[in-house]
Backbone as CSV, one residue per row, in Angstrom:
resi,resn,N_x,N_y,N_z,CA_x,CA_y,CA_z,C_x,C_y,C_z
1,GLN,-167.080,-104.353,217.776,-168.349,-104.525,217.080,-168.231,-105.651,216.094
2,ALA,-168.409,-106.755,216.139,-168.896,-107.767,215.236,-168.235,-109.098,215.323
3,GLY,-168.870,-110.027,214.752,-168.440,-111.404,214.871,-168.001,-111.968,213.553
4,PRO,-168.410,-113.194,213.243,-167.892,-113.888,212.073,-168.325,-113.242,210.779
5,THR,-167.504,-113.388,209.768,-167.844,-112.837,208.472,-168.912,-113.674,207.795
6,ALA,-169.759,-113.025,207.038,-170.791,-113.728,206.282,-170.250,-114.097,204.909
7,PRO,-170.920,-115.018,204.169,-170.416,-115.414,202.854,-170.203,-114.259,201.895
8,HIS,-170.993,-113.182,202.037,-170.864,-112.056,201.110,-169.860,-111.017,201.600
9,CYS,-169.125,-111.302,202.679,-168.198,-110.332,203.265,-166.780,-110.882,203.297
10,LEU,-166.365,-111.517,202.226,-165.078,-112.196,202.228,-163.905,-111.238,202.257
11,GLY,-164.127,-109.939,202.021,-163.029,-108.992,202.024,-162.573,-108.592,203.412
12,MET,-163.255,-109.024,204.431,-162.913,-108.620,205.784,-161.831,-109.522,206.352
13,SER,-160.772,-108.906,206.870,-159.656,-109.671,207.395,-159.962,-110.207,208.782
14,ALA,-159.144,-111.152,209.233,-159.306,-111.692,210.582,-159.093,-110.614,211.628
15,ASP,-158.151,-109.683,211.372,-157.907,-108.593,212.315,-159.127,-107.698,212.439
16,ASP,-159.784,-107.403,211.286,-160.986,-106.580,211.321,-162.073,-107.251,212.162
17,ARG,-162.263,-108.546,211.955,-163.301,-109.261,212.692,-162.995,-109.274,214.182
18,ARG,-161.713,-109.407,214.533,-161.332,-109.440,215.932,-161.602,-108.093,216.599
19,MET,-161.323,-106.995,215.885,-161.578,-105.676,216.451,-163.067,-105.444,216.643
20,LEU,-163.866,-105.864,215.663,-165.305,-105.687,215.775,-165.902,-106.579,216.846
21,ASN,-165.119,-107.513,217.338,-165.583,-108.460,218.332,-164.922,-108.218,219.684
22,ALA,-164.562,-106.968,219.952,-163.730,-106.652,221.126,-164.317,-107.147,222.434
23,ALA,-165.617,-107.062,222.584,-166.212,-107.429,223.871,-166.766,-108.838,223.885
24,GLY,-166.411,-109.649,222.915,-166.760,-111.058,222.959,-168.137,-111.405,222.444
25,HIS,-168.735,-110.565,221.598,-170.068,-110.845,221.083,-169.988,-111.735,219.846
26,ASP,-169.486,-112.947,220.018,-169.329,-113.855,218.893,-170.665,-114.096,218.212
27,GLY,-170.687,-113.882,216.896,-171.873,-114.183,216.122,-172.968,-113.142,216.219
28,CYS,-172.814,-112.110,217.043,-173.878,-111.125,217.234,-173.851,-110.029,216.172
29,ILE,-172.657,-109.655,215.731,-172.518,-108.527,214.825,-171.641,-108.933,213.659
30,LYS,-171.973,-108.443,212.488,-171.186,-108.770,211.312,-171.040,-107.532,210.438
31,PRO,-170.068,-107.501,209.536,-169.874,-106.337,208.682,-170.990,-106.193,207.666
32,GLY,-171.272,-104.937,207.300,-172.191,-104.686,206.211,-171.504,-104.924,204.875
33,GLU,-172.180,-104.598,203.798,-171.676,-104.920,202.473,-171.115,-103.709,201.735
34,ASP,-171.089,-102.552,202.381,-170.815,-101.323,201.656,-169.433,-100.764,201.982
35,GLY,-168.635,-100.515,200.981,-167.362,-99.828,201.176,-166.234,-100.765,201.512
36,GLU,-165.005,-100.275,201.271,-163.820,-101.096,201.469,-163.652,-101.492,202.928
37,TYR,-163.972,-100.575,203.852,-163.826,-100.913,205.265,-165.178,-101.095,205.949
38,PHE,-166.246,-101.243,205.156,-167.559,-101.491,205.709,-168.058,-100.313,206.537
39,ALA,-168.808,-99.437,205.877,-169.321,-98.243,206.534,-170.388,-98.583,207.566
40,THR,-170.984,-99.756,207.456,-172.004,-100.160,208.411,-171.714,-101.556,208.940
41,VAL,-172.362,-101.879,210.071,-172.329,-103.237,210.610,-173.766,-103.700,210.823
42,LEU,-173.948,-105.000,210.805,-175.254,-105.592,211.054,-175.210,-106.313,212.392
43,LYS,-176.171,-106.032,213.249,-176.229,-106.641,214.577,-177.543,-107.403,214.709
44,LYS,-177.472,-108.617,215.260,-178.673,-109.420,215.408,-179.772,-108.615,216.091
45,LEU,-180.962,-108.713,215.524,-182.070,-107.895,215.990,-182.465,-108.213,217.430
46,ASP,-182.478,-107.173,218.238,-183.060,-107.209,219.569,-184.156,-106.147,219.570
47,VAL,-185.392,-106.568,219.812,-186.529,-105.661,219.668,-186.382,-104.442,220.564
48,LYS,-185.961,-104.647,221.803,-185.816,-103.526,222.731,-184.745,-102.559,222.236
49,GLU,-183.641,-103.096,221.717,-182.576,-102.236,221.210,-183.070,-101.418,220.018
50,ARG,-183.848,-102.061,219.148,-184.403,-101.328,218.005,-185.329,-100.208,218.481
51,GLU,-186.110,-100.474,219.512,-186.997,-99.442,220.055,-186.199,-98.266,220.598
52,VAL,-185.068,-98.559,221.262,-184.240,-97.487,221.827,-183.671,-96.613,220.710
53,TYR,-183.128,-97.248,219.673,-182.600,-96.463,218.557,-183.713,-95.653,217.885
54,GLY,-184.901,-96.238,217.791,-186.022,-95.503,217.221,-186.382,-94.279,218.038
55,GLU,-186.360,-94.414,219.358,-186.630,-93.278,220.236,-185.585,-92.189,220.061
56,LEU,-184.309,-92.599,219.955,-183.234,-91.621,219.802,-183.395,-90.800,218.535
57,GLN,-183.858,-91.428,217.472,-184.016,-90.700,216.212,-185.407,-90.111,216.060
58,GLY,-186.272,-90.350,217.042,-187.613,-89.799,217.011,-187.777,-88.697,218.026
59,ARG,-188.369,-89.031,219.187,-188.678,-88.000,220.190,-187.429,-87.394,220.818
60,TYR,-186.270,-88.094,220.728,-185.029,-87.561,221.304,-184.032,-87.146,220.216
61,SER,-184.538,-86.771,219.053,-183.656,-86.492,217.913,-182.761,-85.271,218.126
62,GLN,-183.103,-84.419,219.091,-182.274,-83.248,219.390,-181.516,-83.417,220.701
63,ASP,-181.506,-84.610,221.236,-180.877,-84.856,222.527,-179.360,-84.741,222.416
64,PRO,-178.699,-84.131,223.400,-177.241,-83.941,223.318,-176.438,-85.236,223.329
65,VAL,-177.037,-86.357,223.744,-176.292,-87.606,223.780,-176.291,-88.320,222.424
66,LEU,-177.166,-87.892,221.503,-177.293,-88.571,220.212,-175.972,-88.680,219.438
67,PRO,-175.138,-87.620,219.381,-173.880,-87.727,218.635,-172.912,-88.766,219.193
68,TYR,-173.153,-89.243,220.399,-172.264,-90.237,221.014,-172.771,-91.666,220.822
69,THR,-173.787,-91.833,220.011,-174.329,-93.162,219.732,-174.110,-93.506,218.268
70,ALA,-174.080,-94.810,217.980,-173.967,-95.250,216.585,-175.239,-94.879,215.841
71,LYS,-175.100,-94.370,214.628,-176.271,-93.965,213.856,-177.060,-95.194,213.431
72,TYR,-178.351,-95.169,213.704,-179.245,-96.269,213.362,-179.745,-96.090,211.942
73,LEU,-179.614,-97.152,211.131,-179.954,-97.084,209.715,-181.060,-98.060,209.334
74,GLY,-181.841,-98.476,210.325,-182.970,-99.344,210.033,-182.644,-100.816,210.219
75,THR,-183.514,-101.659,209.689,-183.355,-103.113,209.818,-183.181,-103.740,208.443
76,THR,-182.623,-104.928,208.444,-182.439,-105.675,207.202,-182.493,-107.157,207.530
77,THR,-182.683,-107.977,206.512,-182.756,-109.424,206.682,-181.726,-110.095,205.795
78,CYS,-180.976,-111.042,206.360,-180.025,-111.818,205.579,-180.217,-113.291,205.916
79,ASP,-179.311,-114.130,205.441,-179.463,-115.572,205.641,-179.585,-115.951,207.109
80,GLU,-178.924,-115.170,207.992,-178.906,-115.492,209.416,-180.082,-114.896,210.182
81,GLY,-181.007,-114.210,209.487,-182.175,-113.653,210.150,-182.207,-112.138,210.117
82,ASP,-183.031,-111.540,210.977,-183.215,-110.091,211.020,-182.080,-109.430,211.798
83,HIS,-181.642,-108.265,211.278,-180.563,-107.505,211.905,-180.923,-106.028,211.916
84,ILE,-180.352,-105.291,212.871,-180.386,-103.835,212.786,-179.096,-103.393,212.104
85,ARG,-179.181,-102.262,211.419,-178.041,-101.748,210.661,-177.527,-100.484,211.358
86,LEU,-176.236,-100.478,211.678,-175.634,-99.359,212.398,-174.406,-98.847,211.659
87,ARG,-174.136,-97.552,211.824,-172.892,-97.018,211.273,-171.717,-97.664,211.986
88,ASN,-170.716,-98.073,211.224,-169.525,-98.698,211.788,-168.649,-97.629,212.435
89,LEU,-168.512,-97.680,213.739,-167.735,-96.678,214.466,-166.241,-96.763,214.172
90,LEU,-165.782,-97.852,213.550,-164.365,-97.986,213.212,-164.044,-97.450,211.825
91,ALA,-165.069,-97.143,211.037,-164.833,-96.629,209.690,-164.073,-95.313,209.760
92,GLY,-163.057,-95.172,208.924,-162.262,-93.956,208.897,-160.989,-94.036,209.708
93,PHE,-160.866,-95.053,210.538,-159.634,-95.257,211.308,-158.677,-96.155,210.517
94,GLU,-157.385,-95.971,210.769,-156.361,-96.789,210.125,-155.712,-97.696,211.169
95,ASN,-155.949,-99.002,211.056,-155.437,-99.973,212.025,-155.769,-99.556,213.459
96,PRO,-157.042,-99.360,213.756,-157.404,-98.853,215.085,-157.235,-99.891,216.179
97,LYS,-157.051,-99.384,217.395,-157.096,-100.191,218.604,-158.393,-99.841,219.325
98,VAL,-159.025,-100.845,219.924,-160.368,-100.673,220.463,-160.423,-101.149,221.903
99,MET,-161.093,-100.364,222.751,-161.370,-100.794,224.126,-162.859,-100.635,224.380
100,ASP,-163.494,-101.718,224.821,-164.914,-101.716,225.134,-165.084,-101.599,226.645
101,ILE,-165.786,-100.550,227.089,-165.980,-100.293,228.516,-167.458,-100.394,228.850
102,LYS,-167.803,-101.381,229.659,-169.190,-101.568,230.073,-169.543,-100.537,231.138
103,LEU,-170.703,-99.895,230.960,-171.118,-98.817,231.852,-172.207,-99.290,232.822
104,GLY,-172.223,-98.715,234.012,-173.276,-98.998,234.980,-172.760,-99.698,236.219
105,VAL,-173.640,-99.842,237.207,-173.262,-100.484,238.461,-173.678,-101.950,238.495
106,ARG,-174.343,-102.416,237.437,-174.574,-103.845,237.236,-174.751,-104.083,235.739
107,THR,-174.541,-105.317,235.309,-174.534,-105.623,233.873,-175.734,-106.440,233.438
108,PHE,-176.748,-106.540,234.301,-177.967,-107.248,233.928,-179.147,-106.550,234.591
109,ALA,-180.305,-106.677,233.963,-181.508,-106.047,234.508,-182.119,-106.927,235.581
110,GLU,-182.603,-106.317,236.655,-183.246,-107.073,237.721,-184.490,-107.797,237.211
111,SER,-185.072,-107.269,236.126,-186.297,-107.862,235.586,-186.020,-109.060,234.677
112,GLU,-184.738,-109.324,234.370,-184.421,-110.446,233.493,-184.840,-111.756,234.137
113,PRO,-185.370,-112.696,233.324,-185.757,-114.003,233.881,-184.559,-114.698,234.518
114,VAL,-184.808,-115.376,235.635,-183.747,-116.084,236.337,-183.762,-117.547,235.915
115,ASN,-182.649,-118.004,235.355,-182.495,-119.406,234.999,-181.778,-120.107,236.151
116,GLY,-182.480,-121.004,236.821,-181.924,-121.654,237.995,-181.023,-122.835,237.702
117,LYS,-180.738,-123.082,236.430,-179.914,-124.229,236.066,-178.443,-123.945,236.352
118,GLY,-177.806,-124.844,237.115,-176.390,-124.686,237.409,-175.523,-125.050,236.219
119,ARG,-174.428,-124.314,236.052,-173.516,-124.571,234.936,-172.109,-124.862,235.454
120,GLN,-171.553,-125.978,234.994,-170.227,-126.366,235.425,-169.156,-125.449,234.854
121,ASP,-169.359,-124.960,233.609,-168.352,-124.096,232.995,-168.206,-122.794,233.765
122,LEU,-169.328,-122.244,234.261,-169.264,-121.008,235.034,-168.709,-121.261,236.432
123,TYR,-168.961,-122.444,236.971,-168.361,-122.806,238.253,-166.835,-122.831,238.130
124,LYS,-166.329,-123.441,237.052,-164.879,-123.490,236.838,-164.305,-122.088,236.694
125,ARG,-165.080,-121.215,236.044,-164.632,-119.826,235.900,-164.599,-119.136,237.254
126,MET,-165.600,-119.419,238.092,-165.625,-118.851,239.449,-164.432,-119.341,240.259
127,VAL,-164.113,-120.620,240.131,-162.966,-121.177,240.847,-161.693,-120.463,240.429
128,GLN,-161.595,-120.147,239.140,-160.405,-119.477,238.611,-160.316,-118.027,239.051
129,LEU,-161.468,-117.331,239.079,-161.457,-115.887,239.306,-161.828,-115.487,240.737
130,TYR,-162.863,-116.091,241.306,-163.382,-115.648,242.602,-163.648,-116.845,243.515
131,PRO,-162.639,-117.650,243.826,-162.865,-118.860,244.628,-163.417,-118.567,246.016
132,TRP,-163.065,-117.415,246.584,-163.520,-117.058,247.924,-165.030,-116.788,247.979
133,ALA,-165.638,-116.550,246.828,-167.058,-116.209,246.791,-167.961,-117.437,246.721
134,LEU,-167.398,-118.596,246.482,-168.202,-119.806,246.333,-168.742,-120.277,247.686
135,THR,-169.981,-120.739,247.682,-170.583,-121.286,248.884,-170.288,-122.789,248.971
136,GLU,-170.515,-123.355,250.137,-170.308,-124.798,250.310,-171.226,-125.591,249.388
137,ALA,-172.451,-125.115,249.235,-173.408,-125.808,248.372,-172.940,-125.812,246.925
138,GLU,-172.410,-124.677,246.476,-171.919,-124.590,245.091,-170.700,-125.472,244.877
139,GLU,-169.839,-125.528,245.885,-168.664,-126.388,245.778,-169.066,-127.862,245.756
140,LYS,-170.107,-128.186,246.467,-170.550,-129.582,246.525,-171.095,-130.060,245.190
141,ILE,-171.902,-129.208,244.514,-172.492,-129.627,243.241,-171.605,-129.276,242.043
142,GLY,-170.606,-128.421,242.263,-169.694,-128.063,241.185,-170.348,-127.290,240.065
143,ALA,-171.286,-126.411,240.428,-171.993,-125.626,239.407,-172.545,-124.352,240.028
144,VAL,-172.683,-123.299,239.199,-173.341,-122.055,239.607,-174.252,-121.609,238.481
145,THR,-175.270,-120.843,238.819,-176.155,-120.317,237.784,-175.502,-119.125,237.081
146,LYS,-176.020,-118.782,235.928,-175.490,-117.630,235.197,-175.678,-116.357,236.006
147,ARG,-176.849,-116.192,236.635,-177.102,-115.001,237.443,-176.090,-114.901,238.589
148,ARG,-175.808,-116.023,239.231,-174.845,-116.040,240.339,-173.473,-115.605,239.863
149,PHE,-173.062,-116.096,238.698,-171.754,-115.727,238.164,-171.713,-114.239,237.821
150,MET,-172.779,-113.733,237.200,-172.810,-112.327,236.812,-172.790,-111.408,238.030
151,VAL,-173.505,-111.798,239.083,-173.497,-111.000,240.319,-172.090,-110.963,240.909
152,ALA,-171.433,-112.126,240.957,-170.073,-112.180,241.498,-169.121,-111.345,240.656
153,ARG,-169.251,-111.436,239.335,-168.353,-110.671,238.471,-168.567,-109.174,238.658
154,ASP,-169.811,-108.750,238.809,-170.073,-107.330,239.044,-169.523,-106.890,240.407
155,ASP,-169.663,-107.767,241.420,-169.216,-107.421,242.766,-167.696,-107.303,242.870
156,TYR,-166.989,-108.139,242.131,-165.533,-108.228,242.305,-164.731,-107.615,241.168
157,THR,-165.397,-106.873,240.297,-164.687,-106.063,239.306,-165.060,-104.604,239.559
158,THR,-164.613,-103.710,238.707,-164.846,-102.281,238.947,-166.285,-101.855,238.663
159,ILE,-167.126,-102.753,238.145,-168.550,-102.432,238.016,-169.097,-102.043,239.391
160,GLY,-168.775,-102.830,240.398,-169.294,-102.571,241.735,-168.699,-101.347,242.399
161,SER,-167.413,-101.067,242.135,-166.740,-99.980,242.851,-166.676,-98.670,242.073
162,LEU,-166.565,-98.747,240.754,-166.391,-97.540,239.942,-167.547,-97.257,238.984
163,GLY,-168.423,-98.233,238.790,-169.554,-98.020,237.889,-169.223,-98.248,236.426
164,PHE,-168.118,-98.920,236.137,-167.786,-99.317,234.767,-166.766,-100.447,234.830
165,ARG,-166.599,-101.141,233.699,-165.645,-102.242,233.642,-165.083,-102.350,232.226
166,ILE,-163.776,-102.539,232.106,-163.167,-102.786,230.793,-163.514,-104.214,230.402
167,ASP,-164.270,-104.359,229.323,-164.771,-105.677,228.934,-164.033,-106.281,227.748
168,GLY,-163.300,-105.479,227.002,-162.616,-106.027,225.843,-161.601,-105.070,225.270
169,VAL,-160.535,-105.617,224.703,-159.518,-104.844,224.005,-159.148,-105.622,222.751
170,ALA,-159.012,-104.942,221.632,-158.679,-105.628,220.386,-157.939,-104.685,219.446
171,GLY,-157.349,-105.275,218.418,-156.629,-104.496,217.419,-155.133,-104.719,217.453
172,PHE,-154.663,-105.449,218.468,-153.245,-105.781,218.555,-153.030,-107.132,217.874
173,SER,-151.968,-107.819,218.188,-151.755,-109.145,217.621,-152.728,-110.128,218.269
174,PRO,-153.061,-111.234,217.585,-153.963,-112.221,218.194,-153.458,-112.711,219.535
175,GLU,-152.140,-112.882,219.655,-151.570,-113.367,220.905,-151.765,-112.347,222.030
176,ARG,-151.522,-111.072,221.725,-151.669,-110.042,222.754,-153.134,-109.858,223.129
177,ASP,-154.009,-109.877,222.127,-155.435,-109.744,222.425,-155.902,-110.856,223.355
178,GLU,-155.420,-112.077,223.108,-155.823,-113.212,223.936,-155.268,-113.081,225.352
179,ALA,-154.023,-112.598,225.447,-153.414,-112.411,226.772,-154.174,-111.355,227.577
180,VAL,-154.544,-110.257,226.909,-155.295,-109.193,227.580,-156.651,-109.714,228.037
181,LYS,-157.277,-110.554,227.219,-158.583,-111.121,227.562,-158.532,-111.866,228.884
182,GLU,-157.421,-112.542,229.150,-157.281,-113.284,230.397,-157.062,-112.360,231.595
183,VAL,-156.479,-111.188,231.342,-156.168,-110.256,232.429,-157.373,-109.417,232.829
184,LEU,-158.237,-109.091,231.888,-159.333,-108.161,232.138,-160.189,-108.511,233.360
185,PRO,-160.559,-109.788,233.581,-161.400,-110.082,234.756,-160.718,-109.802,236.088
186,THR,-159.397,-109.618,236.084,-158.672,-109.368,237.337,-158.531,-107.883,237.631
187,ILE,-159.003,-107.012,236.724,-158.937,-105.568,236.962,-159.999,-105.198,237.996
188,CYS,-159.564,-104.788,239.171,-160.518,-104.572,240.264,-160.297,-103.269,241.025
189,SER,-159.437,-102.394,240.511,-159.186,-101.128,241.208,-158.990,-100.007,240.187
190,GLN,-159.054,-98.778,240.694,-158.830,-97.622,239.829,-157.413,-97.640,239.276
191,GLN,-156.453,-98.075,240.066,-155.083,-98.151,239.595,-154.944,-99.161,238.449
192,ASP,-155.625,-100.298,238.565,-155.613,-101.296,237.491,-156.162,-100.696,236.201
193,VAL,-157.233,-99.929,236.332,-157.840,-99.297,235.158,-156.860,-98.325,234.519
194,CYS,-156.186,-97.525,235.322,-155.213,-96.561,234.798,-154.094,-97.263,234.038
195,TYR,-153.620,-98.379,234.571,-152.577,-99.139,233.881,-153.087,-99.661,232.539
196,ALA,-154.334,-100.132,232.522,-154.898,-100.668,231.280,-155.051,-99.572,230.229
197,LEU,-155.502,-98.397,230.642,-155.646,-97.275,229.713,-154.281,-96.796,229.224
198,ARG,-153.298,-96.799,230.108,-151.941,-96.430,229.711,-151.409,-97.399,228.658
199,ASP,-151.634,-98.700,228.880,-151.157,-99.700,227.926,-151.846,-99.549,226.580
200,LEU,-153.128,-99.185,226.595,-153.838,-98.957,225.338,-153.210,-97.803,224.574
201,ALA,-152.984,-96.684,225.260,-152.410,-95.510,224.605,-151.016,-95.802,224.064
202,LEU,-150.196,-96.487,224.846,-148.847,-96.845,224.387,-148.911,-97.802,223.207
203,GLY,-149.868,-98.708,223.246,-150.014,-99.650,222.145,-150.412,-98.972,220.845
204,VAL,-151.239,-97.925,220.957,-151.615,-97.160,219.768,-150.430,-96.357,219.260
205,ALA,-149.691,-95.743,220.180,-148.589,-94.850,219.810,-147.409,-95.608,219.213
206,GLY,-147.158,-96.809,219.687,-146.011,-97.575,219.203,-145.470,-98.465,220.292
207,SER,-144.185,-98.666,220.311,-143.580,-99.590,221.273,-143.474,-99.010,222.669
208,GLY,-143.498,-97.671,222.758,-143.312,-97.029,224.051,-141.864,-96.945,224.472
209,ASN,-140.950,-97.238,223.546,-139.530,-97.279,223.891,-138.783,-95.990,223.577
210,ASP,-139.441,-95.011,222.982,-138.743,-93.762,222.702,-139.620,-92.578,223.076
211,GLU,-139.023,-91.414,223.060,-139.707,-90.209,223.531,-140.922,-89.874,222.676
212,TYR,-140.811,-90.128,221.355,-141.929,-89.824,220.455,-143.165,-90.638,220.853
213,ASP,-142.979,-91.912,221.146,-144.098,-92.761,221.532,-144.757,-92.255,222.804
214,LEU,-143.957,-91.814,223.759,-144.506,-91.330,225.023,-145.298,-90.044,224.823
215,VAL,-144.814,-89.168,223.970,-145.538,-87.931,223.675,-146.852,-88.246,222.969
216,ALA,-146.795,-89.156,221.988,-148.004,-89.536,221.264,-149.022,-90.180,222.205
217,ALA,-148.546,-91.041,223.104,-149.448,-91.686,224.063,-150.096,-90.653,224.975
218,SER,-149.335,-89.626,225.374,-149.875,-88.567,226.215,-150.981,-87.805,225.487
219,LEU,-150.775,-87.536,224.204,-151.794,-86.837,223.411,-153.060,-87.678,223.284
220,ILE,-152.882,-88.993,223.119,-154.030,-89.887,222.994,-154.836,-89.897,224.289
221,THR,-154.159,-90.001,225.429,-154.874,-90.025,226.704,-155.579,-88.697,226.974
222,LYS,-154.959,-87.586,226.591,-155.604,-86.280,226.767,-156.844,-86.166,225.892
223,SER,-156.758,-86.718,224.667,-157.918,-86.691,223.768,-159.050,-87.543,224.327
224,PHE,-158.718,-88.741,224.821,-159.731,-89.587,225.452,-160.382,-88.866,226.624
225,THR,-159.559,-88.248,227.470,-160.070,-87.566,228.661,-161.028,-86.437,228.281
226,ARG,-160.619,-85.622,227.299,-161.463,-84.503,226.867,-162.802,-85.006,226.334
227,GLN,-162.756,-86.016,225.476,-163.992,-86.507,224.868,-164.899,-87.196,225.889
228,LEU,-164.314,-87.873,226.864,-165.130,-88.510,227.897,-165.805,-87.465,228.782
229,TYR,-165.092,-86.390,229.092,-165.722,-85.310,229.854,-166.860,-84.675,229.054
230,GLU,-166.657,-84.508,227.755,-167.710,-83.942,226.905,-168.925,-84.878,226.852
231,MET,-168.668,-86.180,226.762,-169.773,-87.141,226.758,-170.505,-87.122,228.095
232,PHE,-169.748,-87.025,229.187,-170.349,-86.968,230.515,-171.244,-85.739,230.650
233,ALA,-170.769,-84.602,230.156,-171.567,-83.376,230.221,-172.849,-83.521,229.410
234,ALA,-172.738,-84.159,228.228,-173.916,-84.376,227.389,-174.918,-85.292,228.092
235,MET,-174.409,-86.314,228.776,-175.297,-87.238,229.475,-175.994,-86.556,230.645
236,GLN,-175.312,-85.632,231.312,-175.933,-84.913,232.417,-177.080,-84.028,231.936
237,GLU,-176.980,-83.520,230.711,-178.007,-82.649,230.154,-179.073,-83.424,229.391
238,SER,-178.878,-84.722,229.229,-179.713,-85.530,228.346,-181.032,-85.949,228.986
239,ALA,-182.136,-85.649,228.305,-183.448,-86.138,228.741,-183.543,-87.642,228.497
240,PHE,-182.914,-88.114,227.433,-182.921,-89.547,227.129,-182.270,-90.338,228.258
241,VAL,-181.116,-89.871,228.719,-180.416,-90.554,229.809,-181.261,-90.504,231.085
242,ALA,-181.871,-89.369,231.368,-182.676,-89.227,232.580,-183.899,-90.142,232.564
243,ASP,-184.395,-90.447,231.373,-185.624,-91.227,231.239,-185.393,-92.727,231.137
244,HIS,-184.133,-93.165,231.092,-183.855,-94.584,230.849,-182.885,-95.160,231.871
245,GLU,-182.984,-96.475,232.049,-182.009,-97.230,232.830,-181.014,-97.845,231.858
246,PHE,-179.731,-97.713,232.159,-178.690,-98.227,231.268,-178.128,-99.529,231.840
247,VAL,-178.382,-100.626,231.159,-177.884,-101.939,231.560,-177.253,-102.596,230.332
248,GLY,-175.984,-102.957,230.448,-175.320,-103.598,229.322,-174.858,-102.629,228.246
249,SER,-174.864,-101.337,228.530,-174.403,-100.336,227.553,-172.893,-100.157,227.680
250,SER,-172.277,-99.786,226.575,-170.818,-99.643,226.557,-170.378,-98.324,225.968
251,ALA,-169.227,-97.858,226.410,-168.502,-96.785,225.748,-167.347,-97.428,224.992
252,LEU,-167.212,-97.088,223.723,-166.169,-97.683,222.897,-165.075,-96.648,222.677
253,LEU,-163.864,-96.960,223.147,-162.710,-96.088,222.930,-161.951,-96.610,221.704
254,VAL,-161.766,-95.759,220.712,-161.115,-96.155,219.467,-160.028,-95.132,219.135
255,ALA,-158.847,-95.605,218.777,-157.763,-94.696,218.413,-156.840,-95.376,217.419
256,ASP,-156.209,-94.573,216.600,-155.155,-95.091,215.727,-153.929,-94.180,215.813
257,SER,-152.864,-94.553,215.155,-151.603,-93.832,215.302,-151.555,-92.548,214.509
258,THR,-152.589,-92.258,213.699,-152.589,-91.053,212.900,-153.188,-89.883,213.687
């Protein structure tokens, strides 16, 4: 959750900003002004997102999925424009590690406007990640549209096969976070996902080189499993979930060594 620090948030460390930015939303979210670890975050205003949070606290205020969402605290305006204010899900953790998991079988709405402009940067990314998916026409012009890239990424990652994708990991060293960022687009199977979750748990527990670390990692994975099953059960009973399409939504896994 969050991007660059604002002038009034100088107490936030680079590590904090990196964790709040686990899924790559540079500039979208920033820390609030309250408390030593920032009890709230500010996210750039998206009207539809504000409407969803309003519905959750209005007609769906008793919905079983509500406890699994960030608490909405209204809107505010700062130098960078209008923002929604949310409870910081990392507050209360000590040196937490964060994994952002994108939910759904696609990561964009079919109703989103299609920009037909080809982009060379996304073409280079396609060449790096999914060269077999490129058409002769795309290779000739050396560009692909954003929609084309997003479709390919959904098709060739676990979004297409499992209905979710690990989109970000943060809270480790800058070097490790950057290395993981390069690996994430190559996760394409259930086994890959299991390895990534195992590495997260071991990273929270410690080095993984002694028996204590392995026991702690096992407890962390069991806790994640229990809470995910509870969230799944809540979503199955949820009128809010039944009434909405989820595109671009994430589950945030957060853990610390305590």
